[in-house]
mmCIF file of C-alpha atoms in Angstrom:
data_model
loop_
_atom_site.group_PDB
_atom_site.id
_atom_site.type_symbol
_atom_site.label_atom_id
_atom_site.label_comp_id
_atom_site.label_asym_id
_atom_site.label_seq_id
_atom_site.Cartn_x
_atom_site.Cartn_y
_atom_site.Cartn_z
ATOM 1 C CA UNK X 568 179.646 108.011 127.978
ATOM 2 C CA UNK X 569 178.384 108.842 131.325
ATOM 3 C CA UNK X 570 175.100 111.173 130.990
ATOM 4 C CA UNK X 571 175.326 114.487 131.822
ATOM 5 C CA UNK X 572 173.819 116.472 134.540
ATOM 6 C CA UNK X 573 173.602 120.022 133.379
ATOM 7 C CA UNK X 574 172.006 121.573 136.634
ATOM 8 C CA UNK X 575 175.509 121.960 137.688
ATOM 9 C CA UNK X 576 177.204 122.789 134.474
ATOM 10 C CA UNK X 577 178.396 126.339 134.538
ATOM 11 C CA UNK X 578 177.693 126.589 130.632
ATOM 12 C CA UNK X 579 174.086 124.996 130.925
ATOM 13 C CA UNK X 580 172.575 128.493 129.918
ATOM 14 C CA UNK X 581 175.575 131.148 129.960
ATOM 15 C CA UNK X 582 178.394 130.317 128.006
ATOM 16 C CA UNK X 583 175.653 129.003 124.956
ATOM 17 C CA UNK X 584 174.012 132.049 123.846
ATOM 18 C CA UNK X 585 171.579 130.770 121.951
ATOM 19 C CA UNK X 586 170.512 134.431 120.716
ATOM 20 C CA UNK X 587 171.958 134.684 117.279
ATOM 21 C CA UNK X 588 173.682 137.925 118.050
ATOM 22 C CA UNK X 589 175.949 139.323 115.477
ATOM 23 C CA UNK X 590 179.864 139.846 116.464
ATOM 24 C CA UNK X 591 183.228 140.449 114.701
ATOM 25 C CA UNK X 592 182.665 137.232 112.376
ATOM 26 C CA UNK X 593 179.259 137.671 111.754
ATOM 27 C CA UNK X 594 176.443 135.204 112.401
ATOM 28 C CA UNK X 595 177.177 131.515 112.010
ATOM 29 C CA UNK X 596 174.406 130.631 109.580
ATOM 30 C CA UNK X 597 173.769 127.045 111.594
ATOM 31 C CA UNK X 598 172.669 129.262 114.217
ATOM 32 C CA UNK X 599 170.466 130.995 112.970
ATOM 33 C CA UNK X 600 168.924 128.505 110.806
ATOM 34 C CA UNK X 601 168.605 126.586 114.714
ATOM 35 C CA UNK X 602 166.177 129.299 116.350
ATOM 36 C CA UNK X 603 164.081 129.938 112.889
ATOM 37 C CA UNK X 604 163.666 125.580 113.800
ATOM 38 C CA UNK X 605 162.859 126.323 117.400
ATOM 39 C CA UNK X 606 160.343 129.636 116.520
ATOM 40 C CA UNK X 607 158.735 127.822 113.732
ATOM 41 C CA UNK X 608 158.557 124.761 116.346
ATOM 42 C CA UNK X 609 156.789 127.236 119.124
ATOM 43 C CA UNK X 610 154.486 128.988 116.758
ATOM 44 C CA UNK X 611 153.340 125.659 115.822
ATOM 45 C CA UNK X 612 152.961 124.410 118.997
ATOM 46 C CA UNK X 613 151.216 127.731 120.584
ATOM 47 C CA UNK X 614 148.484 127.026 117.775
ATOM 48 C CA UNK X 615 147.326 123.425 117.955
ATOM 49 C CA UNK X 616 143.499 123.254 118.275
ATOM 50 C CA UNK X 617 143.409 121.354 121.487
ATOM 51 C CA UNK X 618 139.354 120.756 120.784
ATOM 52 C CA UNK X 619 140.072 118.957 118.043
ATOM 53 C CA UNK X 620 142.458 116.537 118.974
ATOM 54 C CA UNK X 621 143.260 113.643 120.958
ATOM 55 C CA UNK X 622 145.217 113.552 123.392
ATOM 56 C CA UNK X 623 147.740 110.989 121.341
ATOM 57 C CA UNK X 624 147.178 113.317 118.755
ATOM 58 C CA UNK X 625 148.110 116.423 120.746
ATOM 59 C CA UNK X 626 150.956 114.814 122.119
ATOM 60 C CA UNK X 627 152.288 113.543 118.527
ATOM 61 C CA UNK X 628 152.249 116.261 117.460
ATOM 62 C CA UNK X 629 154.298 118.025 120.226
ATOM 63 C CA UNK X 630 156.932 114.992 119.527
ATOM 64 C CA UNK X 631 157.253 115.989 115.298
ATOM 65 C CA UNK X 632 157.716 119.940 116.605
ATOM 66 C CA UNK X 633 160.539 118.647 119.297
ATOM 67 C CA UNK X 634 162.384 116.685 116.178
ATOM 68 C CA UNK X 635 162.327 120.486 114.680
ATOM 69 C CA UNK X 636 163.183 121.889 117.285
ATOM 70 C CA UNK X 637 166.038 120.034 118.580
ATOM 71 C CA UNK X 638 169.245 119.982 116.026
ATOM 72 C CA UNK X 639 170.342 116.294 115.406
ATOM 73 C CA UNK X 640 167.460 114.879 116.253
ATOM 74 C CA UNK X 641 165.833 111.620 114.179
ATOM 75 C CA UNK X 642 162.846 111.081 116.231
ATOM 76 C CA UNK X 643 160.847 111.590 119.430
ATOM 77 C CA UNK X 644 158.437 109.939 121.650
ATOM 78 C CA UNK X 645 157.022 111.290 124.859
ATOM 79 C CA UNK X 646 155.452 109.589 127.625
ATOM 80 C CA UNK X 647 152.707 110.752 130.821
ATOM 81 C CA UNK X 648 153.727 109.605 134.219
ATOM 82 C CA UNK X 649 150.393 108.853 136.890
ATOM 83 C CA UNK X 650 152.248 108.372 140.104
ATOM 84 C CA UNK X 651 153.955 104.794 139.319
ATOM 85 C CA UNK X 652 152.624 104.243 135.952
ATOM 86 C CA UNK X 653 153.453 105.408 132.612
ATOM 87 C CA UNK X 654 151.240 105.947 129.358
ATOM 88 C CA UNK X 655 150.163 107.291 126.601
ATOM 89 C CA UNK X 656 153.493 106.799 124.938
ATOM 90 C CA UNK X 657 153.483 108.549 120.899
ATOM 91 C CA UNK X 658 156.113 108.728 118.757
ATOM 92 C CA UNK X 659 157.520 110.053 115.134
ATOM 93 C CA UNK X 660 159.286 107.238 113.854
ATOM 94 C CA UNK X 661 159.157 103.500 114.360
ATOM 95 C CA UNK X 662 161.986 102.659 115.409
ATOM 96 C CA UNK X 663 161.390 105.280 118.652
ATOM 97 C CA UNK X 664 158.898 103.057 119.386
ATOM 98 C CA UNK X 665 161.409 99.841 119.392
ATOM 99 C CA UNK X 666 164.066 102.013 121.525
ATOM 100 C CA UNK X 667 161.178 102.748 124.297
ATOM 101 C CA UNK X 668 159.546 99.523 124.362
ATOM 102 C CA UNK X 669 163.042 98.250 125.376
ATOM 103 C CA UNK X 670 163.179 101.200 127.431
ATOM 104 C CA UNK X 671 159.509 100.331 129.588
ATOM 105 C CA UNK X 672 159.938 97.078 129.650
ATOM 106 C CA UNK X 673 163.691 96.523 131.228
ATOM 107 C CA UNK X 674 162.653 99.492 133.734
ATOM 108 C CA UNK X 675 165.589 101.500 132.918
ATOM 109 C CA UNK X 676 166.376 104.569 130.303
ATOM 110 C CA UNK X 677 166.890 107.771 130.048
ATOM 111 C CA UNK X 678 163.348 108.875 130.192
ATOM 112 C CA UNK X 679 162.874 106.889 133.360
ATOM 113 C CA UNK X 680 165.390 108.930 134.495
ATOM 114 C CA UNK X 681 164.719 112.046 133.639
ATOM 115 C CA UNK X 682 160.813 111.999 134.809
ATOM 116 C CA UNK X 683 161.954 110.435 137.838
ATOM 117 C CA UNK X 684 164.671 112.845 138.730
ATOM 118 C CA UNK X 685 163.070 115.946 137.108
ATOM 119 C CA UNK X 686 165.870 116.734 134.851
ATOM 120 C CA UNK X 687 167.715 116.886 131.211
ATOM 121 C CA UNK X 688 169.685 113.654 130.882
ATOM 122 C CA UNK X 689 172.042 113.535 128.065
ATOM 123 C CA UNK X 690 174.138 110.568 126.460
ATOM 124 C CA UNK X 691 176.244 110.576 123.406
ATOM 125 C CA UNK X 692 177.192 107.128 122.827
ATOM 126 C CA UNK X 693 174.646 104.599 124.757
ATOM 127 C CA UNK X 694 175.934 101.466 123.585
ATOM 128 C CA UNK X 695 179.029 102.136 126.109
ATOM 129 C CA UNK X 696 176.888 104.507 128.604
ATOM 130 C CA UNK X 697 177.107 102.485 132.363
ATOM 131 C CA UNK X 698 173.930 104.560 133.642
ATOM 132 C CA UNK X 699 171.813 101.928 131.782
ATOM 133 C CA UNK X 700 173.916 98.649 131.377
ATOM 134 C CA UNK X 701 171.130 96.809 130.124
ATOM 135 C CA UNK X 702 169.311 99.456 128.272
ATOM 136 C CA UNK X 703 172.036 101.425 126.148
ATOM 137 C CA UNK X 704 174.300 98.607 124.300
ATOM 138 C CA UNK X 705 170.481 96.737 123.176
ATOM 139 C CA UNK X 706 169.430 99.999 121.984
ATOM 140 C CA UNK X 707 173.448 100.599 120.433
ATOM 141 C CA UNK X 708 172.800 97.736 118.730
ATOM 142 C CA UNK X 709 169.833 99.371 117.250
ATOM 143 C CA UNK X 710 172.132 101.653 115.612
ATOM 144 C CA UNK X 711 170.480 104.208 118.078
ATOM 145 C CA UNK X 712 173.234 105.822 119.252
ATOM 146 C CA UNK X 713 172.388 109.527 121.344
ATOM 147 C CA UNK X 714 169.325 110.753 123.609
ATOM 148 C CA UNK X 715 168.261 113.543 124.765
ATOM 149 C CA UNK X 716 165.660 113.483 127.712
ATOM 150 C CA UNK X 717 163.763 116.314 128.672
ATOM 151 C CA UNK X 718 161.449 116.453 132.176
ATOM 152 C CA UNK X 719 157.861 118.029 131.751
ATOM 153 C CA UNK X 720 157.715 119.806 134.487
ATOM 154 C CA UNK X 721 154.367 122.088 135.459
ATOM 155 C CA UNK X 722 153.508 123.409 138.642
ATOM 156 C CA UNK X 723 151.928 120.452 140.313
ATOM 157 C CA UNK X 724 155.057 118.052 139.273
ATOM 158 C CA UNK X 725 156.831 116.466 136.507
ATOM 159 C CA UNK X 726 154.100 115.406 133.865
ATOM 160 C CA UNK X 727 156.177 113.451 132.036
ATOM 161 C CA UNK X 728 159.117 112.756 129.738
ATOM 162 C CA UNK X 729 160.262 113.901 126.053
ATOM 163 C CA UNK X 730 162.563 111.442 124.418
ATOM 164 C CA UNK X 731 164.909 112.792 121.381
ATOM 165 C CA UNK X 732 166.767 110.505 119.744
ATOM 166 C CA UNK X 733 169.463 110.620 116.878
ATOM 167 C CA UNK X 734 171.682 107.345 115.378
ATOM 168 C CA UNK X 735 174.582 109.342 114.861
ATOM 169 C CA UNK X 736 177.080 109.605 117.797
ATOM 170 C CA UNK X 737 177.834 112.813 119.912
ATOM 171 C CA UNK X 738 174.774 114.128 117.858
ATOM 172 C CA UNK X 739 173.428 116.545 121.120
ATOM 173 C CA UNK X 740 175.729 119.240 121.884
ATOM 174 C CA UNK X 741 175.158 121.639 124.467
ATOM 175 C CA UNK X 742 173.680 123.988 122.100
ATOM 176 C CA UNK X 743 171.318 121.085 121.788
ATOM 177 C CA UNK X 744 170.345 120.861 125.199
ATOM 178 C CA UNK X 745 169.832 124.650 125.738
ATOM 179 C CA UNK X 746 167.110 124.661 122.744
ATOM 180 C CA UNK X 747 165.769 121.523 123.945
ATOM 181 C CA UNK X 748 164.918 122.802 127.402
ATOM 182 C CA UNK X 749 163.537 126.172 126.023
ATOM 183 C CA UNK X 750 161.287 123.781 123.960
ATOM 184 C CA UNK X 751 160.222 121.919 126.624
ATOM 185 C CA UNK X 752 158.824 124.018 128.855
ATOM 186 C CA UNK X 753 155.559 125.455 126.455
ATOM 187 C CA UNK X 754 155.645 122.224 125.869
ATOM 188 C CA UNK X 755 154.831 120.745 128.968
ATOM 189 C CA UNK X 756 152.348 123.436 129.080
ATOM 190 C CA UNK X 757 150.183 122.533 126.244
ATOM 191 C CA UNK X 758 150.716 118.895 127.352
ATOM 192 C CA UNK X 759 148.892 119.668 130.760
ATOM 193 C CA UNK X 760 146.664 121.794 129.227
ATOM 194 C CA UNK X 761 145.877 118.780 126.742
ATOM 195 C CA UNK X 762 145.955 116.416 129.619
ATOM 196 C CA UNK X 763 143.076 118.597 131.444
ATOM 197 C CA UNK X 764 140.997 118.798 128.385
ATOM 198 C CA UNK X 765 140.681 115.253 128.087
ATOM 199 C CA UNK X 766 140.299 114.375 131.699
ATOM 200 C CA UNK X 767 137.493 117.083 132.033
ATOM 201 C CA UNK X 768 135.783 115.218 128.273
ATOM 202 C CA UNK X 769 135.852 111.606 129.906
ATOM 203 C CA UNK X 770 134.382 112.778 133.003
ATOM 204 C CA UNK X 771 131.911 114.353 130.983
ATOM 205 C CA UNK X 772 131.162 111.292 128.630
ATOM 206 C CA UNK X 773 130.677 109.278 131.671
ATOM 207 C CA UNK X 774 128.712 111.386 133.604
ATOM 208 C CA UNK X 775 126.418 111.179 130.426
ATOM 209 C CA UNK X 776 126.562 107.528 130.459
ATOM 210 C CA UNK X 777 125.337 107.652 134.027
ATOM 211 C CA UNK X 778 122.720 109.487 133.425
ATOM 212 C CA UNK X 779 121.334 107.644 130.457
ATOM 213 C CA UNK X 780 121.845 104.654 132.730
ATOM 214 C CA UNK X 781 119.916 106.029 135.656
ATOM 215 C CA UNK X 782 116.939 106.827 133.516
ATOM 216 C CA UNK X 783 117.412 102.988 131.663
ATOM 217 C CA UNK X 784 117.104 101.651 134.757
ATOM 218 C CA UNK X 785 114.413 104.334 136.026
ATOM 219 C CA UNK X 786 112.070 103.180 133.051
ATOM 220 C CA UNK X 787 112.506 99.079 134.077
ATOM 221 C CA UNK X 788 111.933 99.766 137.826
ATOM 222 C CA UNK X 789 108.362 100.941 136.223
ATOM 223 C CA UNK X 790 108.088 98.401 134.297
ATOM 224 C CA UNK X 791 108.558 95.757 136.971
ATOM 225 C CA UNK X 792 106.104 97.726 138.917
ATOM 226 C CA UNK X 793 103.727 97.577 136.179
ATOM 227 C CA UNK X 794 103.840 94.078 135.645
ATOM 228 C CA UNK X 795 103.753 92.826 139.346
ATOM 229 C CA UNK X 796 102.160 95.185 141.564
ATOM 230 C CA UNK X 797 105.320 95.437 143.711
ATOM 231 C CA UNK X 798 106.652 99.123 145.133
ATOM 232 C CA UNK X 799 109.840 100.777 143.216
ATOM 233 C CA UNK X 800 111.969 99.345 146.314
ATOM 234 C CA UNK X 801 111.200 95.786 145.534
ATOM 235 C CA UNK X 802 111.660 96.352 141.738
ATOM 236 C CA UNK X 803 114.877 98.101 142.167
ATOM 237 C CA UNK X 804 115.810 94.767 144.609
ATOM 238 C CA UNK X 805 114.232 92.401 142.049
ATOM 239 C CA UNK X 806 116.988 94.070 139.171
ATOM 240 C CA UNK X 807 119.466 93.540 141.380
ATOM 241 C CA UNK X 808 119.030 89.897 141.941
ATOM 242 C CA UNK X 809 118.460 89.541 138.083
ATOM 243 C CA UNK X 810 121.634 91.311 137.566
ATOM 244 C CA UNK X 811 123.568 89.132 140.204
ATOM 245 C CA UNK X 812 122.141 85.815 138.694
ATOM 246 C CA UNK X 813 122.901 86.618 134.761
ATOM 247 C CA UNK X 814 126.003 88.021 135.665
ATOM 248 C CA UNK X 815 125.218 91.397 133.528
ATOM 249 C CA UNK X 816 125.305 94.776 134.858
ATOM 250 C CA UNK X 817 122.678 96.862 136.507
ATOM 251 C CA UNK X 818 122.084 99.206 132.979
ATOM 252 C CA UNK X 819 122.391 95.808 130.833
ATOM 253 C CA UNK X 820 119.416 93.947 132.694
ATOM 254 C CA UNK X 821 117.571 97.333 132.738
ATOM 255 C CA UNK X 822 117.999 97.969 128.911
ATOM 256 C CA UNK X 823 116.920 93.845 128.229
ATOM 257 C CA UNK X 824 114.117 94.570 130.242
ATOM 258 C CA UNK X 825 113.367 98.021 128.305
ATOM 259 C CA UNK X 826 113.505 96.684 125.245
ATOM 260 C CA UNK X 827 111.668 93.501 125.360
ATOM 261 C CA UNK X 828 108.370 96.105 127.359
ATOM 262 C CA UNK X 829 108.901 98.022 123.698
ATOM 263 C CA UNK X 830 109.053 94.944 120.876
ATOM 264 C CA UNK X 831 105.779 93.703 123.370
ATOM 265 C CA UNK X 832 103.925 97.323 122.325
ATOM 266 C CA UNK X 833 104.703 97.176 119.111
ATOM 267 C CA UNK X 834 103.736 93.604 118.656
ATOM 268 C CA UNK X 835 100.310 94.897 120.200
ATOM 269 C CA UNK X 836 99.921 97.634 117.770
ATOM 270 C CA UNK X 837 100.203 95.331 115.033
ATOM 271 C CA UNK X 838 97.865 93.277 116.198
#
């Protein structure tokens, strides 16, 4: 089965009401039972302590609320695009991992797709779906039958790519899709939001690693210049060489050189 592009469906949002509104018959209990999935799935989502967590964490998390979310769904992965590259891959269930290891590594899939294209791609029976010839009957053989791929799209660009999968056939309707898509907008929200976090807590980690280097390497140049008489320009030169020769880095030699001036002290107070 082909995938479906539902940009130009004319019942993508309006002819699935996905308000449970009551009419002549009533309300279909399924349906209901659908958005308490989805509203317990945003509530969760809206509070996730993004201080506490990883990103993987953050973003498995995100995954488990999609399978909840999402009727007919047996698992989830997602994945964060950086121009070319893809990473930070998580997933709920093992065997989402198999499907999108397949997936990444034969460069073709619905997730490729959908985060190249920036939109919901939808296939109900993959070992027989042409848009992947090389992708959908391995993964059919799986037993993997149905996807649903949802962009993460934020203001900047598409962030990424949500991966729902199910092993029964025809398993995402269009009722499906509509809750999907409602999902995963917050979603790619707290997904750039948890993206910036831990950007903003590397840079910080290494800009504290920099600085404990600088004054490693501050404390050595004064140590050479203890030791030989020579001006802070020549001991900062004479590192470098060292550093060239061994093969070590500028903050390794410093540190050697740090803490052999320190076990020499305390051999001296011993003394």
């Amino acid at each position: 089965m082909a995938r479906d592009d539902f940009a130009d469906s004319p019942n993508h949002y309006g002819a699935q009401n996905i308000d449970p509104s009551t009419n002549g018959n009533g309300v279909r209990s399924a349906e209901v039972n659908e958005i308490d999935d989805l509203r317990d799935s945003l509530t969760a989502l809206s509070g996730l302590a993004m201080n506490s967590l990883t990103l993987p964490q953050m973003l498995t998390h995100i995954a488990e609320f999609a399978v909840n979310a999402i009727p007919g769904a047996d698992g989830a992965g997602l994945t964060l695009q950086h121009g070319d590259r893809r990473d930070t891959i998580v997933a709920t269930s093992e065997f989402v991992v198999e499907v999108d290891t397949i997936q990444y590594t034969l460069g073709e899939g619905p997730c490729i797709t959908a985060a190249a294209e920036g939109r919901t791609v939808r296939s109900n029976s993959l070992g027989g779906d042409g848009n992947w010839p090389r992708f959908g009957p391995r993964v059919g053989r799986l037993g993997v039958h149905s996807v649903l791929s949802l962009p993460l799209i934020a203001a900047d660009g598409v962030l990424g790519a949500m991966n729902v999968y199910a092993h029964e056939k025809n398993a995402f309707d269009e009722r499906a899709v509509a809750l999907g898509e409602l999902f995963a907008v917050p979603a790619a929200v707290s997904v750039q939001n948890a993206r910036t976090l831990s950007n903003a807590l590397l840079l910080t980690h290494q800009l504290e690693k920099a600085l404990t280097n600088r004054k490693v390497i501050d404390h050595a140049i004064g140590i050479i210049v203890s030791r030989s008489g020579c001006s802070s320009t020549e001991a900062f030169a004479k590192l470098r060489v060292m550093s060239q020769k061994d093969n070590m880095k500028l903050s390794e030699v410093a540190q050697a050189i740090f803490d052999d001036a320190q076990r020499r002290a305390q051999a001296r107070r011993k003394a």
